[in-house]
């Protein structure tokens, strides 16, 4: 019988048992992430899935007002995606960062700005890059530190957004040094005021600890 004349029935079609769940998870991921190029993002998604790498997927849907200047730009969710993909080592190659950034369809100009601010060469200190990304999101050091807590915390969404104090200190000192206008005694005083509540919490700091403090 010619191929075109074959009759197929449900019993003849073999559907892999895990296909429905894979497609369900993929659909939910696409809705949360809202990729500007769905076809390319889909290819990146299934490539990462097949290779056991972190998926280019946001934890939740981000709702924000889009303008011609913000339609395709870094967001907290996308910075967290990058962190999950690239944080396994202290430093990542500039080439790898550019590739992951491009996969998310983020503007090259924004990445160039961050790389220039950090004076990175062929290797990028990852936590320093995260600090710069948070600064781009927040505008002020306090706002940047709040974003850092939300992005780096292992707490569930809507939780306290705690991170280790040592990590917080490293991010704060880096941003303060880049700022260049904060005297050393103010940096030390800011961290001293955080020491007691952080100690009581087992060495973890959260936005509520420093939201009302001034840098």
XYZ file of N, CA and C in Angstrom:
645
model
N 0.865 -1.205 0.000
C 0.000 0.000 0.000
C 0.892 1.243 0.000
N 0.676 2.205 -0.922
C 1.465 3.435 -0.912
C 1.342 4.147 0.426
N 2.405 4.898 0.784
C 2.420 5.588 2.074
C 1.214 6.493 2.252
N 0.824 7.170 1.154
C -0.283 8.123 1.252
C -1.624 7.432 1.490
N -1.671 6.100 1.214
C -2.930 5.378 1.378
C -3.062 4.684 2.727
N -2.006 4.785 3.561
C -2.068 4.106 4.852
C -3.087 4.772 5.768
N -3.736 3.971 6.559
C -4.718 4.482 7.506
C -4.126 4.363 8.913
N -4.113 5.494 9.624
C -3.556 5.498 10.976
C -4.707 5.594 11.980
N -4.538 4.912 13.069
C -5.503 5.003 14.169
C -4.726 5.313 15.441
N -5.456 5.616 16.493
C -4.810 6.000 17.742
C -3.855 4.935 18.255
N -4.188 3.653 18.005
C -3.354 2.575 18.511
C -2.009 2.503 17.783
N -1.942 3.074 16.563
C -0.717 3.021 15.783
C 0.258 4.155 16.110
N -0.224 5.185 16.782
C 0.620 6.355 17.078
C 1.190 6.208 18.480
N 2.494 6.153 18.570
C 3.167 6.002 19.861
C 3.549 7.372 20.403
N 2.897 7.797 21.474
C 3.192 9.080 22.117
C 4.055 8.813 23.349
N 5.272 9.340 23.382
C 6.123 9.135 24.568
C 5.394 9.583 25.825
N 5.434 8.805 26.878
C 4.662 9.137 28.080
C 5.044 10.456 28.732
N 6.311 10.895 28.548
C 6.717 12.140 29.195
C 6.491 13.367 28.312
N 6.013 13.184 27.068
C 5.810 14.319 26.171
C 4.794 15.327 26.703
N 3.623 14.914 27.196
C 2.667 15.911 27.701
C 3.247 16.794 28.803
N 4.006 16.200 29.724
C 4.578 16.997 30.814
C 5.652 17.947 30.289
N 6.469 17.479 29.334
C 7.502 18.329 28.738
C 6.860 19.547 28.070
N 5.804 19.302 27.297
C 5.132 20.404 26.613
C 4.433 21.341 27.595
N 3.903 20.778 28.671
C 3.245 21.603 29.681
C 4.256 22.523 30.352
N 5.405 21.960 30.744
C 6.441 22.763 31.393
C 6.995 23.814 30.436
N 7.154 23.447 29.170
C 7.645 24.386 28.169
C 6.675 25.558 28.005
N 5.382 25.256 27.933
C 4.375 26.310 27.764
C 4.364 27.253 28.958
N 4.423 26.697 30.160
C 4.445 27.534 31.366
C 5.692 28.404 31.396
N 6.825 27.822 30.973
C 8.082 28.575 30.956
C 8.007 29.731 29.964
N 7.414 29.485 28.804
C 7.289 30.530 27.787
C 6.379 31.658 28.275
N 5.312 31.316 28.979
C 4.393 32.334 29.499
C 5.091 33.180 30.556
N 5.868 32.536 31.437
C 6.579 33.284 32.479
C 7.657 34.179 31.890
N 8.375 33.690 30.896
C 9.547 34.385 30.376
C 9.205 35.441 29.336
N 8.122 35.215 28.561
C 7.705 36.168 27.526
C 8.865 36.528 26.600
N 9.504 35.543 25.962
C 10.665 35.849 25.107
C 10.258 36.658 23.883
N 11.073 37.636 23.488
C 10.730 38.441 22.305
C 10.792 37.637 21.011
N 11.665 36.625 20.973
C 11.772 35.748 19.794
C 11.463 34.327 20.266
N 10.205 33.929 20.134
C 9.768 32.648 20.699
C 10.477 31.465 20.041
N 10.665 31.518 18.731
C 11.287 30.392 18.038
C 12.736 30.191 18.486
N 13.513 31.271 18.549
C 14.906 31.135 18.962
C 14.994 30.728 20.432
N 14.124 31.325 21.258
C 14.118 30.971 22.684
C 13.755 29.499 22.856
N 12.821 29.007 22.051
C 12.429 27.597 22.126
C 13.625 26.694 21.819
N 14.403 27.071 20.800
C 15.594 26.288 20.465
C 16.584 26.291 21.625
N 16.772 27.469 22.237
C 17.689 27.570 23.386
C 17.167 26.753 24.566
N 15.854 26.772 24.758
C 15.227 26.050 25.870
C 15.465 24.549 25.738
N 15.155 24.002 24.585
C 15.274 22.557 24.418
C 16.735 22.108 24.305
N 17.604 22.995 23.822
C 19.035 22.673 23.829
C 19.537 22.553 25.265
N 19.169 23.531 26.106
C 19.574 23.485 27.517
C 18.968 22.266 28.211
N 17.716 21.958 27.904
C 17.046 20.813 28.515
C 17.752 19.509 28.148
N 18.125 19.368 26.890
C 18.764 18.130 26.439
C 20.168 17.960 26.982
N 20.826 19.104 27.287
C 22.203 19.046 27.777
C 22.296 19.151 29.302
N 21.140 19.206 29.959
C 21.127 19.257 31.415
C 21.627 20.564 31.987
N 21.522 21.653 31.240
C 21.966 22.963 31.694
C 20.793 23.756 32.250
N 21.069 24.801 33.070
C 19.974 25.645 33.560
C 19.170 26.223 32.407
N 17.875 26.224 32.548
C 16.995 26.684 31.475
C 16.897 28.211 31.454
N 16.743 28.807 30.278
C 16.591 30.263 30.166
C 15.162 30.692 30.511
N 14.783 30.467 31.755
C 13.386 30.637 32.167
C 13.313 31.501 33.421
N 12.409 32.480 33.411
C 12.171 33.297 34.597
C 11.388 32.494 35.636
N 11.592 32.830 36.907
C 10.847 32.178 37.981
C 9.374 32.557 37.956
N 9.093 33.770 37.470
C 7.715 34.249 37.462
C 7.546 35.275 36.345
N 6.302 35.545 35.985
C 5.989 36.540 34.979
C 6.250 37.927 35.554
N 6.966 38.752 34.806
C 7.233 40.126 35.230
C 6.302 41.062 34.483
N 5.549 41.856 35.233
C 4.647 42.821 34.637
C 5.223 44.210 34.845
N 5.562 44.876 33.772
C 6.050 46.243 33.878
C 5.660 46.996 32.623
N 5.563 48.310 32.769
C 5.161 49.139 31.638
C 6.271 49.178 30.607
N 5.933 48.805 29.364
C 6.924 48.800 28.304
C 6.894 50.120 27.534
N 8.071 50.606 27.238
C 8.234 51.790 26.418
C 9.239 51.449 25.331
N 9.436 52.337 24.348
C 10.453 52.049 23.328
C 11.837 51.812 23.910
N 12.094 52.352 25.125
C 13.412 52.191 25.732
C 13.513 50.980 26.642
N 12.378 50.381 27.025
C 12.422 49.268 27.969
C 11.830 47.991 27.403
N 11.456 48.006 26.136
C 10.809 46.838 25.544
C 11.726 45.618 25.563
N 13.025 45.841 25.456
C 13.968 44.733 25.417
C 15.189 45.123 26.231
N 15.102 44.941 27.536
C 16.168 45.378 28.419
C 16.285 44.433 29.598
N 17.336 44.595 30.368
C 17.553 43.732 31.529
C 16.465 43.944 32.570
N 15.958 42.855 33.135
C 14.978 42.905 34.219
C 15.490 42.026 35.352
N 14.931 42.144 36.570
C 15.356 41.258 37.659
C 15.238 39.784 37.298
N 14.149 39.420 36.617
C 13.961 38.025 36.242
C 15.020 37.532 35.279
N 15.393 38.367 34.311
C 16.404 37.962 33.333
C 17.796 37.923 33.964
N 18.069 38.841 34.889
C 19.362 38.792 35.573
C 19.462 37.526 36.416
N 18.348 37.105 37.006
C 18.353 35.858 37.775
C 18.557 34.662 36.858
N 17.983 34.700 35.653
C 18.218 33.627 34.686
C 19.710 33.538 34.366
N 20.339 34.671 34.112
C 21.772 34.682 33.833
C 22.568 34.152 35.018
N 22.158 34.533 36.220
C 22.862 34.069 37.417
C 22.778 32.550 37.546
N 21.616 32.001 37.296
C 21.449 30.547 37.394
C 22.268 29.818 36.327
N 22.476 30.468 35.192
C 23.223 29.844 34.111
C 24.736 29.965 34.284
N 25.186 31.028 34.942
C 26.614 31.352 34.916
C 27.303 31.406 36.271
N 26.588 31.158 37.355
C 27.169 31.360 38.681
C 27.933 30.159 39.230
N 28.095 29.116 38.436
C 28.776 27.920 38.953
C 30.262 28.159 39.184
N 30.836 29.193 38.565
C 32.245 29.519 38.742
C 32.390 30.977 39.153
N 33.493 31.281 39.819
C 33.710 32.652 40.292
C 33.807 33.631 39.132
N 34.447 33.211 38.050
C 34.578 34.047 36.864
C 34.089 33.276 35.637
N 33.519 33.999 34.690
C 33.075 33.393 33.433
C 33.774 34.108 32.288
N 33.895 33.433 31.180
C 34.522 34.065 30.031
C 33.592 35.115 29.449
N 34.174 36.169 28.966
C 33.394 37.228 28.324
C 32.592 36.655 27.160
N 33.203 35.729 26.430
C 32.536 35.113 25.280
C 31.270 34.370 25.699
N 31.344 33.622 26.809
C 30.176 32.864 27.270
C 29.077 33.800 27.739
N 29.456 34.859 28.442
C 28.470 35.836 28.909
C 27.768 36.493 27.723
N 28.534 36.875 26.720
C 27.944 37.495 25.527
C 26.943 36.542 24.878
N 27.291 35.253 24.819
C 26.391 34.280 24.200
C 25.083 34.149 24.974
N 25.174 34.016 26.309
C 23.959 33.876 27.119
C 23.120 35.156 27.061
N 23.792 36.294 27.053
C 23.095 37.581 26.960
C 22.345 37.678 25.632
N 23.021 37.276 24.576
C 22.421 37.309 23.239
C 21.255 36.334 23.144
N 21.387 35.159 23.781
C 20.304 34.177 23.766
C 19.020 34.749 24.351
N 19.151 35.659 25.323
C 17.980 36.269 25.945
C 17.495 37.504 25.186
N 18.134 37.775 24.048
C 17.763 38.906 23.193
C 17.852 40.238 23.931
N 18.864 40.357 24.773
C 19.101 41.615 25.470
C 20.003 42.500 24.611
N 19.876 43.810 24.752
C 20.630 44.723 23.870
C 22.134 44.686 24.129
N 22.894 44.588 23.050
C 24.357 44.532 23.159
C 24.912 45.804 23.795
N 24.259 46.943 23.542
C 24.763 48.207 24.087
C 24.741 48.198 25.615
N 23.697 47.595 26.193
C 23.593 47.549 27.651
C 24.689 46.670 28.233
N 24.971 45.558 27.597
C 26.047 44.687 28.060
C 27.392 45.396 27.936
N 27.608 46.079 26.831
C 28.870 46.807 26.643
C 29.069 47.834 27.752
N 27.991 48.497 28.146
C 28.069 49.489 29.213
C 28.481 48.841 30.534
N 27.849 47.711 30.870
C 28.166 47.026 32.123
C 29.601 46.509 32.122
N 30.028 45.948 31.010
C 31.398 45.434 30.916
C 32.415 46.563 31.020
N 32.079 47.707 30.458
C 32.971 48.858 30.526
C 33.049 49.407 31.952
N 31.897 49.477 32.628
C 31.882 49.964 34.005
C 32.721 49.078 34.925
N 32.666 47.772 34.679
C 33.420 46.837 35.502
C 34.860 46.668 35.056
N 35.208 47.291 33.946
C 36.570 47.192 33.405
C 36.991 45.729 33.249
N 36.067 44.897 32.756
C 36.345 43.477 32.569
C 37.111 43.258 31.265
N 37.950 42.243 31.250
C 38.676 41.901 30.031
C 38.101 40.611 29.461
N 38.925 39.563 29.363
C 38.428 38.300 28.804
C 37.672 37.478 29.834
N 37.907 37.751 31.118
C 37.205 37.060 32.198
C 36.360 38.062 32.981
N 35.182 37.629 33.383
C 34.246 38.499 34.096
C 33.991 37.924 35.483
N 34.364 38.674 36.515
C 34.056 38.267 37.888
C 32.541 38.280 38.037
N 31.950 37.104 38.259
C 30.502 37.009 38.119
C 29.731 37.837 39.129
N 30.102 37.796 40.402
C 29.344 38.537 41.404
C 29.498 40.038 41.207
N 30.629 40.475 40.697
C 30.777 41.894 40.380
C 29.831 42.274 39.243
N 29.682 41.391 38.269
C 28.751 41.670 37.174
C 27.319 41.721 37.695
N 26.971 40.798 38.596
C 25.626 40.817 39.189
C 25.394 42.140 39.917
N 26.400 42.608 40.650
C 26.275 43.879 41.363
C 26.007 45.022 40.384
N 26.737 45.034 39.268
C 26.527 46.078 38.269
C 25.149 45.960 37.632
N 24.708 44.730 37.377
C 23.376 44.528 36.828
C 22.300 45.034 37.775
N 22.461 44.764 39.067
C 21.504 45.244 40.065
C 21.520 46.766 40.150
N 22.703 47.357 40.000
C 22.816 48.813 40.002
C 22.084 49.416 38.811
N 22.177 48.748 37.653
C 21.455 49.225 36.467
C 19.949 49.137 36.676
N 19.505 48.156 37.450
C 18.081 48.002 37.729
C 17.582 49.007 38.749
N 18.441 49.295 39.754
C 17.977 50.067 40.890
C 18.291 51.538 40.870
N 19.391 51.921 40.280
C 19.734 53.334 40.227
C 20.519 53.822 41.429
N 20.160 53.393 42.631
C 20.890 53.744 43.845
C 21.489 52.484 44.444
N 22.463 52.658 45.336
C 23.095 51.492 45.943
C 22.089 50.702 46.785
N 21.251 51.398 47.539
C 20.263 50.712 48.376
C 19.311 49.892 47.494
N 18.823 50.490 46.421
C 17.930 49.765 45.510
C 18.648 48.586 44.871
N 19.907 48.779 44.494
C 20.685 47.694 43.894
C 20.849 46.540 44.868
N 21.084 46.846 46.130
C 21.253 45.802 47.137
C 19.941 45.049 47.385
N 18.822 45.751 47.292
C 17.525 45.079 47.431
C 17.320 44.087 46.283
N 17.630 44.523 45.066
C 17.518 43.612 43.930
C 18.463 42.424 44.091
N 19.653 42.680 44.595
C 20.627 41.596 44.788
C 20.078 40.546 45.747
N 19.455 40.997 46.836
C 18.879 40.047 47.796
C 17.787 39.209 47.136
N 16.924 39.856 46.360
C 15.828 39.134 45.720
C 16.340 38.141 44.674
N 17.407 38.506 43.962
C 17.922 37.659 42.892
C 18.758 36.507 43.432
N 19.524 36.763 44.487
C 20.465 35.761 44.995
C 19.892 34.882 46.094
N 18.771 35.276 46.685
C 18.224 34.535 47.816
C 17.671 33.170 47.417
N 17.798 32.236 48.338
C 17.174 30.919 48.170
C 15.779 30.871 48.791
N 15.353 31.969 49.412
C 14.019 32.014 50.003
C 12.958 31.959 48.908
N 11.789 31.400 49.203
C 10.718 31.347 48.202
C 10.246 32.744 47.839
N 9.617 32.841 46.672
C 9.108 34.134 46.224
C 8.174 34.739 47.258
N 8.376 36.021 47.544
C 7.567 36.701 48.535
C 8.094 36.538 49.944
N 9.205 35.808 50.102
C 9.792 35.599 51.416
C 10.690 36.760 51.821
N 11.578 36.493 52.768
C 12.400 37.561 53.333
C 13.555 37.962 52.428
N 13.869 37.146 51.445
C 14.956 37.447 50.495
C 16.289 37.610 51.210
N 16.653 36.626 52.000
C 17.898 36.677 52.775
C 19.075 36.170 51.948
N 20.238 36.782 52.181
C 21.485 36.292 51.599
C 22.561 36.347 52.677
N 23.635 35.575 52.542
C 24.710 35.619 53.532
C 25.306 37.023 53.646
N 25.615 37.409 54.878
C 26.139 38.753 55.117
C 27.460 38.966 54.382
N 28.286 37.947 54.305
C 29.561 38.073 53.598
C 29.334 38.437 52.130
N 28.334 37.822 51.514
C 28.004 38.148 50.125
C 27.536 39.585 50.013
N 26.682 39.995 50.941
C 26.167 41.360 50.961
C 27.301 42.370 51.093
N 28.217 42.105 52.016
C 29.344 43.022 52.249
C 30.186 43.158 50.983
N 30.440 42.034 50.325
C 31.244 42.055 49.105
C 30.579 42.896 48.017
N 29.277 42.719 47.833
C 28.552 43.482 46.823
C 28.531 44.968 47.174
N 28.269 45.263 48.438
C 28.179 46.662 48.867
C 29.516 47.380 48.719
N 30.583 46.742 49.173
C 31.893 47.379 49.079
C 32.274 47.616 47.616
N 31.956 46.670 46.763
C 32.281 46.815 45.344
C 31.537 48.011 44.743
N 30.237 48.108 45.009
C 29.456 49.216 44.462
C 29.877 50.550 45.066
N 30.194 50.551 46.356
C 30.623 51.786 47.008
C 31.953 52.277 46.448
N 32.852 51.352 46.180
C 34.142 51.722 45.608
C 33.974 52.268 44.192
N 33.089 51.655 43.404
C 32.829 52.159 42.061
C 32.204 53.546 42.103
N 31.341 53.765 43.095
C 30.702 55.066 43.234
C 31.758 56.150 43.444
N 32.690 55.868 44.334
C 33.814 56.772 44.538
C 33.546 57.981 45.402
N 32.272 58.238 45.746
C 31.940 59.423 46.528
C 31.559 59.106 47.968
N 31.671 57.855 48.372
C 31.284 57.461 49.724
C 32.543 57.300 50.577
N 32.706 58.126 51.601
C 33.889 58.023 52.462
C 33.961 56.658 53.142
N 35.169 56.223 53.439
C 35.360 54.919 54.057
C 34.657 54.822 55.400
N 34.650 55.924 56.175
C 33.999 55.858 57.486
C 32.492 55.654 57.354
N 31.877 56.171 56.276
C 30.452 55.944 56.053
C 30.180 54.500 55.658
N 31.071 53.937 54.872
C 30.940 52.524 54.497
C 31.007 51.655 55.743
N 31.990 51.917 56.593
C 32.151 51.131 57.820
C 30.961 51.320 58.758
N 30.441 52.540 58.853
C 29.313 52.811 59.745
C 28.048 52.096 59.255
N 27.843 52.099 57.954
C 26.683 51.414 57.371
C 26.716 49.923 57.708
N 27.861 49.300 57.535
C 27.984 47.867 57.813
C 27.898 47.582 59.310
N 28.405 48.501 60.135
C 28.341 48.309 61.589
C 26.889 48.301 62.071
N 26.064 49.185 61.498
C 24.655 49.250 61.904
C 23.894 47.983 61.521
N 24.398 47.266 60.544
C 23.752 46.016 60.135
C 24.215 44.824 60.962
N 25.323 44.966 61.644
C 25.965 43.812 62.279
C 25.065 43.134 63.309
N 24.412 43.916 64.175
C 23.606 43.312 65.250
C 22.410 42.517 64.724
N 21.542 43.105 63.862
C 20.400 42.308 63.372
C 20.843 41.097 62.559
N 21.939 41.230 61.842
C 22.435 40.110 61.038
C 22.949 38.992 61.944
N 23.647 39.360 63.005
C 24.160 38.366 63.947
C 23.014 37.598 64.594
N 21.949 38.300 64.923
C 20.795 37.660 65.551
C 20.092 36.699 64.594
N 20.308 36.881 63.308
C 19.654 36.045 62.313
C 20.604 35.001 61.746
N 21.666 34.739 62.425
C 22.572 33.691 61.985
C 23.405 34.045 60.771
N 23.729 35.339 60.630
C 24.608 35.746 59.544
C 23.921 35.998 58.222
N 22.599 36.179 58.237
C 21.843 36.436 57.008
C 21.279 37.857 57.041
N 21.336 38.530 55.906
C 20.810 39.892 55.805
C 19.669 39.907 54.796
N 18.691 40.779 55.042
C 17.524 40.890 54.179
C 17.203 42.365 53.967
N 16.433 42.703 52.928
C 16.160 44.118 52.634
C 15.590 44.903 53.804
N 14.769 44.266 54.627
C 14.177 44.980 55.758
C 15.236 45.495 56.721
N 16.434 44.908 56.713
C 17.489 45.332 57.625
C 18.104 46.659 57.227
N 18.094 46.977 55.921
C 18.824 48.176 55.486
C 17.990 49.151 54.661
N 16.706 48.856 54.455
C 15.876 49.717 53.604
C 15.838 51.161 54.101
N 15.880 51.338 55.423
C 15.768 52.703 55.989
C 17.125 53.309 56.306
N 18.189 52.586 56.018
C 19.527 53.131 56.259
C 19.983 53.939 55.049
N 20.840 54.890 55.308
C 21.360 55.740 54.236
C 22.823 55.413 54.015
N 23.171 55.286 52.742
C 24.558 54.995 52.403
C 25.343 56.299 52.379
